[in-house]
Amino acid sequence: PRLVDNARRVVIGSRSSSLSLAQTNEVVRLLLQAHPSLNIEIVPLSTRGDRNKAAPLLSMERGMFVKEIELALLNGDIDIAVHSAKDMPAATPPGLAIAAFPEREDARDVLVNRWSAPLSELPSGARLGTSSPRRTAQLKVARPDLEILPIRGNVDTRMSRAMSDDYDGAVLAAAGIIRLGRGAEISSYLSPEECVPDVGQGALAVQVRESDSEMLECVGAIDHLPTSTAVRAERAFLETMGGGCTVPTAAYAEFQGDKLRITAMVAKPDGSEIYRIVKLYDSGNPIAAGESVAAALLDTGAAQILETL
């Protein structure tokens, strides 16, 4: 392959939280493995989602952590943007492209709680913190006797609040905790069957300008095909469902042999109704697989949930 111009200074934009910087550094490490002489500069950027600490996550649409970084990319202030794939809206803005999905971290949700107990062994009435409608609905299905409370803040804040007087625990993404080096504090992992992870959870999406063929090639070298295939299927599901952040819906794709196994769900926010399906697809066309699993889920009766919300 044509080598990237080594003299070019490559500017990477990232949110300024410790997790975002850890994710950006992960991408920098992979880029330097692929292109050892690359000259990389990290520019921390703040986003509306970071600044608006008071608003519950429910009132923030999917993509509000992403938009301003995408603008910096479109304006040419930065050359590469690193995002959590699960923060990204289903549709990529015109002029931008996802050049790589590096290898996914653990995609599951986890419990952090004062008893270090799995979900099934939490005492009745235990207070768990989460502001995710997706997690809330699935927890209420699994354990209607628990009290689910909103919790805001970054991973470090939520983990310390989980052990405070106001909560008995919290549900978070495994990936964020592991990337911050705090994996030992996880009490238990929720299986994708118990709690279907969010679209793109645990994966990073590396975005460049569509017109920047040099960066498309440079960043393309760190794409991890199994991750990319799975996340593209999940994102096609999200787009077909018309999903922002408000309806509790999710899809998780993983390889089973050479097939793509997709688990998908949609639920009422209070957990009173949930539809879940698991299907196997040919991995050669992840977009078609994601669209197909969404259609199959809607056929089960899940469409009524979307209509009533």
PDB file of C-alpha atoms in Angstrom, residues 1-294:
ATOM      1  CA  PRO A   1       0.000   0.000   0.000  1.00  0.00           C
ATOM      2  CA  ARG A   2       1.013   3.596  -0.645  1.00  0.00           C
ATOM      3  CA  LEU A   3       2.709   4.975   2.454  1.00  0.00           C
ATOM      4  CA  VAL A   4       1.203   7.920   4.259  1.00  0.00           C
ATOM      5  CA  ASP A   5       3.177  11.133   3.863  1.00  0.00           C
ATOM      6  CA  ASN A   6       5.363  10.942   6.966  1.00  0.00           C
ATOM      7  CA  ALA A   7       5.817  14.692   7.209  1.00  0.00           C
ATOM      8  CA  ARG A   8       2.092  15.210   7.635  1.00  0.00           C
ATOM      9  CA  ARG A   9       1.060  16.104  11.167  1.00  0.00           C
ATOM     10  CA  VAL A  10      -2.103  14.193  11.982  1.00  0.00           C
ATOM     11  CA  VAL A  11      -4.454  15.862  14.471  1.00  0.00           C
ATOM     12  CA  ILE A  12      -6.832  13.646  16.451  1.00  0.00           C
ATOM     13  CA  GLY A  13      -9.795  15.166  18.290  1.00  0.00           C
ATOM     14  CA  SER A  14     -11.173  13.616  21.464  1.00  0.00           C
ATOM     15  CA  ARG A  15     -13.517  14.510  24.288  1.00  0.00           C
ATOM     16  CA  SER A  16     -11.482  15.549  27.288  1.00  0.00           C
ATOM     17  CA  SER A  17     -12.786  12.976  29.799  1.00  0.00           C
ATOM     18  CA  SER A  18     -10.329  10.377  31.079  1.00  0.00           C
ATOM     19  CA  LEU A  19     -12.241   7.589  29.287  1.00  0.00           C
ATOM     20  CA  SER A  20     -12.296   9.443  25.959  1.00  0.00           C
ATOM     21  CA  LEU A  21      -8.567  10.106  26.222  1.00  0.00           C
ATOM     22  CA  ALA A  22      -7.935   6.438  27.077  1.00  0.00           C
ATOM     23  CA  GLN A  23      -9.915   5.455  23.956  1.00  0.00           C
ATOM     24  CA  THR A  24      -8.034   7.974  21.819  1.00  0.00           C
ATOM     25  CA  ASN A  25      -4.689   6.719  23.130  1.00  0.00           C
ATOM     26  CA  GLU A  26      -5.766   3.165  22.241  1.00  0.00           C
ATOM     27  CA  VAL A  27      -6.323   4.333  18.643  1.00  0.00           C
ATOM     28  CA  VAL A  28      -3.020   6.256  18.579  1.00  0.00           C
ATOM     29  CA  ARG A  29      -1.193   3.108  19.732  1.00  0.00           C
ATOM     30  CA  LEU A  30      -2.795   1.069  16.931  1.00  0.00           C
ATOM     31  CA  LEU A  31      -2.053   3.755  14.334  1.00  0.00           C
ATOM     32  CA  LEU A  32       1.599   3.904  15.399  1.00  0.00           C
ATOM     33  CA  GLN A  33       1.844   0.104  15.202  1.00  0.00           C
ATOM     34  CA  ALA A  34       0.568   0.311  11.618  1.00  0.00           C
ATOM     35  CA  HIS A  35       2.517   3.487  10.696  1.00  0.00           C
ATOM     36  CA  PRO A  36       5.495   3.882  13.094  1.00  0.00           C
ATOM     37  CA  SER A  37       6.641   7.236  11.684  1.00  0.00           C
ATOM     38  CA  LEU A  38       3.264   8.973  11.904  1.00  0.00           C
ATOM     39  CA  ASN A  39       3.371  12.372  13.651  1.00  0.00           C
ATOM     40  CA  ILE A  40       0.215  12.470  15.832  1.00  0.00           C
ATOM     41  CA  GLU A  41      -1.147  15.286  17.988  1.00  0.00           C
ATOM     42  CA  ILE A  42      -4.184  14.840  20.292  1.00  0.00           C
ATOM     43  CA  VAL A  43      -6.516  17.834  20.695  1.00  0.00           C
ATOM     44  CA  PRO A  44      -9.065  17.587  23.540  1.00  0.00           C
ATOM     45  CA  LEU A  45     -12.452  19.082  22.610  1.00  0.00           C
ATOM     46  CA  SER A  46     -15.485  19.687  24.820  1.00  0.00           C
ATOM     47  CA  THR A  47     -19.007  18.717  23.711  1.00  0.00           C
ATOM     48  CA  ARG A  48     -22.502  19.857  24.638  1.00  0.00           C
ATOM     49  CA  GLY A  49     -23.117  16.515  26.360  1.00  0.00           C
ATOM     50  CA  ASP A  50     -20.076  16.991  28.594  1.00  0.00           C
ATOM     51  CA  ARG A  51     -21.010  20.569  29.482  1.00  0.00           C
ATOM     52  CA  ASN A  52     -24.675  19.841  30.192  1.00  0.00           C
ATOM     53  CA  LYS A  53     -24.082  17.783  33.339  1.00  0.00           C
ATOM     54  CA  ALA A  54     -27.489  18.516  34.887  1.00  0.00           C
ATOM     55  CA  ALA A  55     -29.689  17.145  32.101  1.00  0.00           C
ATOM     56  CA  PRO A  56     -30.680  13.485  32.435  1.00  0.00           C
ATOM     57  CA  LEU A  57     -29.253  11.336  29.667  1.00  0.00           C
ATOM     58  CA  LEU A  58     -32.822  10.550  28.641  1.00  0.00           C
ATOM     59  CA  SER A  59     -33.326  14.123  27.419  1.00  0.00           C
ATOM     60  CA  MET A  60     -30.131  14.020  25.366  1.00  0.00           C
ATOM     61  CA  GLU A  61     -30.349  12.498  21.942  1.00  0.00           C
ATOM     62  CA  ARG A  62     -27.888   9.921  20.715  1.00  0.00           C
ATOM     63  CA  GLY A  63     -25.097  11.854  19.057  1.00  0.00           C
ATOM     64  CA  MET A  64     -24.827  14.865  21.320  1.00  0.00           C
ATOM     65  CA  PHE A  65     -21.368  13.781  22.458  1.00  0.00           C
ATOM     66  CA  VAL A  66     -20.397  13.486  18.806  1.00  0.00           C
ATOM     67  CA  LYS A  67     -21.686  16.500  16.866  1.00  0.00           C
ATOM     68  CA  GLU A  68     -19.126  19.134  17.841  1.00  0.00           C
ATOM     69  CA  ILE A  69     -16.207  16.785  17.220  1.00  0.00           C
ATOM     70  CA  GLU A  70     -17.683  16.010  13.793  1.00  0.00           C
ATOM     71  CA  LEU A  71     -17.871  19.754  13.109  1.00  0.00           C
ATOM     72  CA  ALA A  72     -14.180  20.157  13.972  1.00  0.00           C
ATOM     73  CA  LEU A  73     -13.477  17.336  11.517  1.00  0.00           C
ATOM     74  CA  LEU A  74     -15.593  18.873   8.750  1.00  0.00           C
ATOM     75  CA  ASN A  75     -13.946  22.279   9.346  1.00  0.00           C
ATOM     76  CA  GLY A  76     -10.484  20.749   8.986  1.00  0.00           C
ATOM     77  CA  ASP A  77      -9.460  21.631  12.585  1.00  0.00           C
ATOM     78  CA  ILE A  78      -8.729  17.936  13.161  1.00  0.00           C
ATOM     79  CA  ASP A  79      -7.999  15.023  10.783  1.00  0.00           C
ATOM     80  CA  ILE A  80      -9.317  12.078  12.796  1.00  0.00           C
ATOM     81  CA  ALA A  81     -12.110  11.800  15.369  1.00  0.00           C
ATOM     82  CA  VAL A  82     -12.344   8.955  17.880  1.00  0.00           C
ATOM     83  CA  HIS A  83     -15.826   8.181  19.203  1.00  0.00           C
ATOM     84  CA  SER A  84     -17.507   5.514  21.290  1.00  0.00           C
ATOM     85  CA  ALA A  85     -19.482   3.703  18.592  1.00  0.00           C
ATOM     86  CA  LYS A  86     -22.516   3.652  20.882  1.00  0.00           C
ATOM     87  CA  ASP A  87     -22.599   7.471  21.044  1.00  0.00           C
ATOM     88  CA  MET A  88     -22.935   7.758  17.281  1.00  0.00           C
ATOM     89  CA  PRO A  89     -26.261   8.300  15.528  1.00  0.00           C
ATOM     90  CA  ALA A  90     -27.155   5.646  12.964  1.00  0.00           C
ATOM     91  CA  ALA A  91     -26.546   8.015  10.051  1.00  0.00           C
ATOM     92  CA  THR A  92     -23.086   9.478   9.390  1.00  0.00           C
ATOM     93  CA  PRO A  93     -23.146  13.169   8.308  1.00  0.00           C
ATOM     94  CA  PRO A  94     -22.410  13.922   4.633  1.00  0.00           C
ATOM     95  CA  GLY A  95     -18.697  14.515   4.072  1.00  0.00           C
ATOM     96  CA  LEU A  96     -17.570  12.165   6.855  1.00  0.00           C
ATOM     97  CA  ALA A  97     -16.807   8.437   6.883  1.00  0.00           C
ATOM     98  CA  ILE A  98     -16.062   5.824   9.531  1.00  0.00           C
ATOM     99  CA  ALA A  99     -12.667   4.578   8.369  1.00  0.00           C
ATOM    100  CA  ALA A 100     -12.208   1.922  11.056  1.00  0.00           C
ATOM    101  CA  PHE A 101     -13.782   0.033  13.919  1.00  0.00           C
ATOM    102  CA  PRO A 102     -10.772  -1.264  15.907  1.00  0.00           C
ATOM    103  CA  GLU A 103     -11.104  -4.522  17.861  1.00  0.00           C
ATOM    104  CA  ARG A 104     -14.008  -4.374  20.287  1.00  0.00           C
ATOM    105  CA  GLU A 105     -13.572  -4.407  24.049  1.00  0.00           C
ATOM    106  CA  ASP A 106     -16.045  -6.530  26.102  1.00  0.00           C
ATOM    107  CA  ALA A 107     -19.506  -5.402  24.925  1.00  0.00           C
ATOM    108  CA  ARG A 108     -21.461  -6.538  27.988  1.00  0.00           C
ATOM    109  CA  ASP A 109     -23.117  -4.523  30.737  1.00  0.00           C
ATOM    110  CA  VAL A 110     -21.886  -5.105  34.271  1.00  0.00           C
ATOM    111  CA  LEU A 111     -23.023  -4.691  37.848  1.00  0.00           C
ATOM    112  CA  VAL A 112     -20.994  -2.862  40.449  1.00  0.00           C
ATOM    113  CA  ASN A 113     -22.619  -3.288  43.866  1.00  0.00           C
ATOM    114  CA  ARG A 114     -21.935  -3.291  47.592  1.00  0.00           C
ATOM    115  CA  TRP A 115     -22.418  -7.070  47.911  1.00  0.00           C
ATOM    116  CA  SER A 116     -20.272  -7.992  44.863  1.00  0.00           C
ATOM    117  CA  ALA A 117     -23.292 -10.100  43.916  1.00  0.00           C
ATOM    118  CA  PRO A 118     -24.709 -11.174  40.541  1.00  0.00           C
ATOM    119  CA  LEU A 119     -28.094  -9.778  39.476  1.00  0.00           C
ATOM    120  CA  SER A 120     -30.006 -12.884  40.605  1.00  0.00           C
ATOM    121  CA  GLU A 121     -28.623 -12.637  44.147  1.00  0.00           C
ATOM    122  CA  LEU A 122     -29.236  -8.946  44.844  1.00  0.00           C
ATOM    123  CA  PRO A 123     -31.599  -8.487  47.812  1.00  0.00           C
ATOM    124  CA  SER A 124     -35.144  -7.391  47.001  1.00  0.00           C
ATOM    125  CA  GLY A 125     -35.453  -3.600  47.016  1.00  0.00           C
ATOM    126  CA  ALA A 126     -31.762  -3.046  46.183  1.00  0.00           C
ATOM    127  CA  ARG A 127     -31.233   0.399  44.607  1.00  0.00           C
ATOM    128  CA  LEU A 128     -29.399   0.290  41.277  1.00  0.00           C
ATOM    129  CA  GLY A 129     -28.322   3.399  39.407  1.00  0.00           C
ATOM    130  CA  THR A 130     -28.668   3.766  35.635  1.00  0.00           C
ATOM    131  CA  SER A 131     -29.955   6.556  33.386  1.00  0.00           C
ATOM    132  CA  SER A 132     -30.208   4.280  30.353  1.00  0.00           C
ATOM    133  CA  PRO A 133     -33.785   3.438  29.270  1.00  0.00           C
ATOM    134  CA  ARG A 134     -32.380   0.271  27.652  1.00  0.00           C
ATOM    135  CA  ARG A 135     -30.785  -0.966  30.880  1.00  0.00           C
ATOM    136  CA  THR A 136     -33.727   0.146  33.027  1.00  0.00           C
ATOM    137  CA  ALA A 137     -36.304  -1.771  30.961  1.00  0.00           C
ATOM    138  CA  GLN A 138     -34.239  -4.981  30.886  1.00  0.00           C
ATOM    139  CA  LEU A 139     -33.434  -4.811  34.609  1.00  0.00           C
ATOM    140  CA  LYS A 140     -37.138  -4.372  35.386  1.00  0.00           C
ATOM    141  CA  VAL A 141     -37.924  -7.456  33.309  1.00  0.00           C
ATOM    142  CA  ALA A 142     -35.260  -9.547  35.070  1.00  0.00           C
ATOM    143  CA  ARG A 143     -35.804  -8.158  38.587  1.00  0.00           C
ATOM    144  CA  PRO A 144     -39.067  -6.202  38.990  1.00  0.00           C
ATOM    145  CA  ASP A 145     -38.417  -6.082  42.750  1.00  0.00           C
ATOM    146  CA  LEU A 146     -35.361  -3.822  42.440  1.00  0.00           C
ATOM    147  CA  GLU A 147     -35.446  -0.044  42.639  1.00  0.00           C
ATOM    148  CA  ILE A 148     -33.899   1.569  39.528  1.00  0.00           C
ATOM    149  CA  LEU A 149     -32.702   5.143  40.082  1.00  0.00           C
ATOM    150  CA  PRO A 150     -31.218   7.700  37.655  1.00  0.00           C
ATOM    151  CA  ILE A 151     -27.468   8.301  37.950  1.00  0.00           C
ATOM    152  CA  ARG A 152     -25.358  10.781  35.976  1.00  0.00           C
ATOM    153  CA  GLY A 153     -21.662  11.389  35.601  1.00  0.00           C
ATOM    154  CA  ASN A 154     -18.656   9.788  33.984  1.00  0.00           C
ATOM    155  CA  VAL A 155     -17.593   6.220  34.752  1.00  0.00           C
ATOM    156  CA  ASP A 156     -15.478   7.193  37.789  1.00  0.00           C
ATOM    157  CA  THR A 157     -18.295   9.329  39.233  1.00  0.00           C
ATOM    158  CA  ARG A 158     -20.949   6.655  38.734  1.00  0.00           C
ATOM    159  CA  MET A 159     -18.728   3.965  40.280  1.00  0.00           C
ATOM    160  CA  SER A 160     -18.129   6.032  43.411  1.00  0.00           C
ATOM    161  CA  ARG A 161     -21.814   7.064  43.626  1.00  0.00           C
ATOM    162  CA  ALA A 162     -22.798   3.385  43.285  1.00  0.00           C
ATOM    163  CA  MET A 163     -21.147   2.764  46.660  1.00  0.00           C
ATOM    164  CA  SER A 164     -22.545   5.905  48.341  1.00  0.00           C
ATOM    165  CA  ASP A 165     -25.551   6.110  50.697  1.00  0.00           C
ATOM    166  CA  ASP A 166     -27.928   6.881  47.820  1.00  0.00           C
ATOM    167  CA  TYR A 167     -27.401   3.616  45.914  1.00  0.00           C
ATOM    168  CA  ASP A 168     -26.540  -0.034  46.459  1.00  0.00           C
ATOM    169  CA  GLY A 169     -24.939  -0.388  43.043  1.00  0.00           C
ATOM    170  CA  ALA A 170     -25.018   0.645  39.404  1.00  0.00           C
ATOM    171  CA  VAL A 171     -25.090  -0.856  35.926  1.00  0.00           C
ATOM    172  CA  LEU A 172     -22.393   0.296  33.513  1.00  0.00           C
ATOM    173  CA  ALA A 173     -20.676  -0.843  30.327  1.00  0.00           C
ATOM    174  CA  ALA A 174     -17.820  -3.273  30.958  1.00  0.00           C
ATOM    175  CA  ALA A 175     -15.686  -1.574  28.313  1.00  0.00           C
ATOM    176  CA  GLY A 176     -15.424   1.810  30.016  1.00  0.00           C
ATOM    177  CA  ILE A 177     -14.449   0.288  33.352  1.00  0.00           C
ATOM    178  CA  ILE A 178     -11.873  -2.004  31.733  1.00  0.00           C
ATOM    179  CA  ARG A 179     -10.394   0.832  29.629  1.00  0.00           C
ATOM    180  CA  LEU A 180      -9.915   2.863  32.821  1.00  0.00           C
ATOM    181  CA  GLY A 181      -8.060  -0.059  34.409  1.00  0.00           C
ATOM    182  CA  ARG A 182     -10.764  -0.700  37.021  1.00  0.00           C
ATOM    183  CA  GLY A 183     -11.985  -4.106  35.811  1.00  0.00           C
ATOM    184  CA  ALA A 184     -11.259  -5.714  39.194  1.00  0.00           C
ATOM    185  CA  GLU A 185     -14.118  -3.665  40.699  1.00  0.00           C
ATOM    186  CA  ILE A 186     -16.781  -5.301  38.501  1.00  0.00           C
ATOM    187  CA  SER A 187     -19.157  -7.394  40.667  1.00  0.00           C
ATOM    188  CA  SER A 188     -20.681  -9.431  37.842  1.00  0.00           C
ATOM    189  CA  TYR A 189     -21.241  -9.445  34.085  1.00  0.00           C
ATOM    190  CA  LEU A 190     -24.729  -9.440  32.572  1.00  0.00           C
ATOM    191  CA  SER A 191     -25.026 -11.883  29.681  1.00  0.00           C
ATOM    192  CA  PRO A 192     -26.228 -10.435  26.349  1.00  0.00           C
ATOM    193  CA  GLU A 193     -29.333 -12.597  26.836  1.00  0.00           C
ATOM    194  CA  GLU A 194     -30.133 -10.965  30.209  1.00  0.00           C
ATOM    195  CA  CYS A 195     -29.319  -7.457  29.065  1.00  0.00           C
ATOM    196  CA  VAL A 196     -28.787  -6.908  25.332  1.00  0.00           C
ATOM    197  CA  PRO A 197     -25.912  -4.387  25.029  1.00  0.00           C
ATOM    198  CA  ASP A 198     -26.347  -1.074  23.255  1.00  0.00           C
ATOM    199  CA  VAL A 199     -25.613  -0.822  19.528  1.00  0.00           C
ATOM    200  CA  GLY A 200     -21.833  -0.422  19.194  1.00  0.00           C
ATOM    201  CA  GLN A 201     -21.155  -0.881  22.911  1.00  0.00           C
ATOM    202  CA  GLY A 202     -17.483  -1.579  23.640  1.00  0.00           C
ATOM    203  CA  ALA A 203     -16.415  -0.565  20.130  1.00  0.00           C
ATOM    204  CA  LEU A 204     -14.648   2.573  18.956  1.00  0.00           C
ATOM    205  CA  ALA A 205     -15.440   4.302  15.670  1.00  0.00           C
ATOM    206  CA  VAL A 206     -12.655   6.250  13.966  1.00  0.00           C
ATOM    207  CA  GLN A 207     -13.978   8.929  11.660  1.00  0.00           C
ATOM    208  CA  VAL A 208     -12.252  10.949   8.920  1.00  0.00           C
ATOM    209  CA  ARG A 209     -13.297  13.278   6.090  1.00  0.00           C
ATOM    210  CA  GLU A 210     -14.652  11.322   3.144  1.00  0.00           C
ATOM    211  CA  SER A 211     -12.462  13.387   0.797  1.00  0.00           C
ATOM    212  CA  ASP A 212      -9.244  12.653   2.726  1.00  0.00           C
ATOM    213  CA  SER A 213      -8.132   9.536   0.855  1.00  0.00           C
ATOM    214  CA  GLU A 214      -4.798   9.513   2.676  1.00  0.00           C
ATOM    215  CA  MET A 215      -6.460   9.318   6.111  1.00  0.00           C
ATOM    216  CA  LEU A 216      -9.056   6.803   4.884  1.00  0.00           C
ATOM    217  CA  GLU A 217      -6.181   4.507   3.925  1.00  0.00           C
ATOM    218  CA  CYS A 218      -4.085   5.291   6.993  1.00  0.00           C
ATOM    219  CA  VAL A 219      -6.923   4.652   9.473  1.00  0.00           C
ATOM    220  CA  GLY A 220      -8.318   1.749   7.452  1.00  0.00           C
ATOM    221  CA  ALA A 221      -5.226  -0.231   8.463  1.00  0.00           C
ATOM    222  CA  ILE A 222      -6.553  -0.529  12.048  1.00  0.00           C
ATOM    223  CA  ASP A 223     -10.037  -1.761  11.103  1.00  0.00           C
ATOM    224  CA  HIS A 224     -10.864  -5.101  12.778  1.00  0.00           C
ATOM    225  CA  LEU A 225     -13.110  -7.003  10.379  1.00  0.00           C
ATOM    226  CA  PRO A 226     -15.116  -9.075  12.920  1.00  0.00           C
ATOM    227  CA  THR A 227     -15.805  -5.907  14.967  1.00  0.00           C
ATOM    228  CA  SER A 228     -16.575  -3.831  11.898  1.00  0.00           C
ATOM    229  CA  THR A 229     -18.963  -6.493  10.566  1.00  0.00           C
ATOM    230  CA  ALA A 230     -20.805  -6.790  13.896  1.00  0.00           C
ATOM    231  CA  VAL A 231     -21.090  -3.057  14.541  1.00  0.00           C
ATOM    232  CA  ARG A 232     -22.203  -2.264  10.987  1.00  0.00           C
ATOM    233  CA  ALA A 233     -24.992  -4.837  11.396  1.00  0.00           C
ATOM    234  CA  GLU A 234     -26.013  -3.306  14.733  1.00  0.00           C
ATOM    235  CA  ARG A 235     -25.998   0.210  13.266  1.00  0.00           C
ATOM    236  CA  ALA A 236     -28.152  -0.909  10.326  1.00  0.00           C
ATOM    237  CA  PHE A 237     -30.599  -2.324  12.908  1.00  0.00           C
ATOM    238  CA  LEU A 238     -30.651   1.038  14.720  1.00  0.00           C
ATOM    239  CA  GLU A 239     -31.245   2.952  11.507  1.00  0.00           C
ATOM    240  CA  THR A 240     -34.110   0.630  10.513  1.00  0.00           C
ATOM    241  CA  MET A 241     -35.712   0.985  13.965  1.00  0.00           C
ATOM    242  CA  GLY A 242     -35.445   4.774  13.628  1.00  0.00           C
ATOM    243  CA  GLY A 243     -33.627   4.704  16.925  1.00  0.00           C
ATOM    244  CA  GLY A 244     -32.307   7.616  18.904  1.00  0.00           C
ATOM    245  CA  CYS A 245     -31.748   7.107  22.613  1.00  0.00           C
ATOM    246  CA  THR A 246     -35.329   7.205  23.872  1.00  0.00           C
ATOM    247  CA  VAL A 247     -36.975   3.885  22.985  1.00  0.00           C
ATOM    248  CA  PRO A 248     -35.384   0.981  24.878  1.00  0.00           C
ATOM    249  CA  THR A 249     -34.049  -0.955  21.914  1.00  0.00           C
ATOM    250  CA  ALA A 250     -30.770  -2.750  21.314  1.00  0.00           C
ATOM    251  CA  ALA A 251     -28.968  -5.224  19.114  1.00  0.00           C
ATOM    252  CA  TYR A 252     -25.777  -7.162  19.663  1.00  0.00           C
ATOM    253  CA  ALA A 253     -23.984  -9.060  16.896  1.00  0.00           C
ATOM    254  CA  GLU A 254     -21.201 -11.618  17.350  1.00  0.00           C
ATOM    255  CA  PHE A 255     -19.612 -14.289  15.208  1.00  0.00           C
ATOM    256  CA  GLN A 256     -20.725 -17.893  15.624  1.00  0.00           C
ATOM    257  CA  GLY A 257     -18.447 -19.808  13.303  1.00  0.00           C
ATOM    258  CA  ASP A 258     -18.656 -17.864  10.036  1.00  0.00           C
ATOM    259  CA  LYS A 259     -22.232 -16.722  10.753  1.00  0.00           C
ATOM    260  CA  LEU A 260     -23.351 -13.526  12.450  1.00  0.00           C
ATOM    261  CA  ARG A 261     -25.542 -14.183  15.491  1.00  0.00           C
ATOM    262  CA  ILE A 262     -27.681 -11.144  16.295  1.00  0.00           C
ATOM    263  CA  THR A 263     -29.643 -10.706  19.519  1.00  0.00           C
ATOM    264  CA  ALA A 264     -32.143  -7.841  19.384  1.00  0.00           C
ATOM    265  CA  MET A 265     -34.780  -6.435  21.708  1.00  0.00           C
ATOM    266  CA  VAL A 266     -37.275  -3.658  22.139  1.00  0.00           C
ATOM    267  CA  ALA A 267     -39.128  -2.960  25.388  1.00  0.00           C
ATOM    268  CA  LYS A 268     -41.528  -0.582  27.055  1.00  0.00           C
ATOM    269  CA  PRO A 269     -39.581   1.769  29.354  1.00  0.00           C
ATOM    270  CA  ASP A 270     -41.246   0.281  32.454  1.00  0.00           C
ATOM    271  CA  GLY A 271     -40.311  -3.274  31.435  1.00  0.00           C
ATOM    272  CA  SER A 272     -43.986  -4.326  31.249  1.00  0.00           C
ATOM    273  CA  GLU A 273     -43.480  -5.645  27.715  1.00  0.00           C
ATOM    274  CA  ILE A 274     -40.322  -6.879  26.011  1.00  0.00           C
ATOM    275  CA  TYR A 275     -39.660  -8.527  22.655  1.00  0.00           C
ATOM    276  CA  ARG A 276     -36.379 -10.375  22.124  1.00  0.00           C
ATOM    277  CA  ILE A 277     -35.129 -12.396  19.185  1.00  0.00           C
ATOM    278  CA  VAL A 278     -31.909 -14.202  18.253  1.00  0.00           C
ATOM    279  CA  LYS A 279     -31.164 -14.944  14.611  1.00  0.00           C
ATOM    280  CA  LEU A 280     -28.248 -16.232  12.519  1.00  0.00           C
ATOM    281  CA  TYR A 281     -27.214 -14.459   9.330  1.00  0.00           C
ATOM    282  CA  ASP A 282     -24.608 -14.691   6.614  1.00  0.00           C
ATOM    283  CA  SER A 283     -21.742 -12.441   7.730  1.00  0.00           C
ATOM    284  CA  GLY A 284     -21.016 -11.294   4.163  1.00  0.00           C
ATOM    285  CA  ASN A 285     -23.727  -8.634   4.243  1.00  0.00           C
ATOM    286  CA  PRO A 286     -23.947  -7.087   7.727  1.00  0.00           C
ATOM    287  CA  ILE A 287     -26.183  -4.188   6.622  1.00  0.00           C
ATOM    288  CA  ALA A 288     -28.810  -6.585   5.234  1.00  0.00           C
ATOM    289  CA  ALA A 289     -28.528  -8.687   8.413  1.00  0.00           C
ATOM    290  CA  GLY A 290     -29.152  -5.666  10.649  1.00  0.00           C
ATOM    291  CA  GLU A 291     -32.115  -4.520   8.570  1.00  0.00           C
ATOM    292  CA  SER A 292     -33.522  -8.036   8.517  1.00  0.00           C
ATOM    293  CA  VAL A 293     -33.300  -8.556  12.286  1.00  0.00           C
ATOM    294  CA  ALA A 294     -35.071  -5.206  12.823  1.00  0.00           C
TER     295      ALA A 294
END
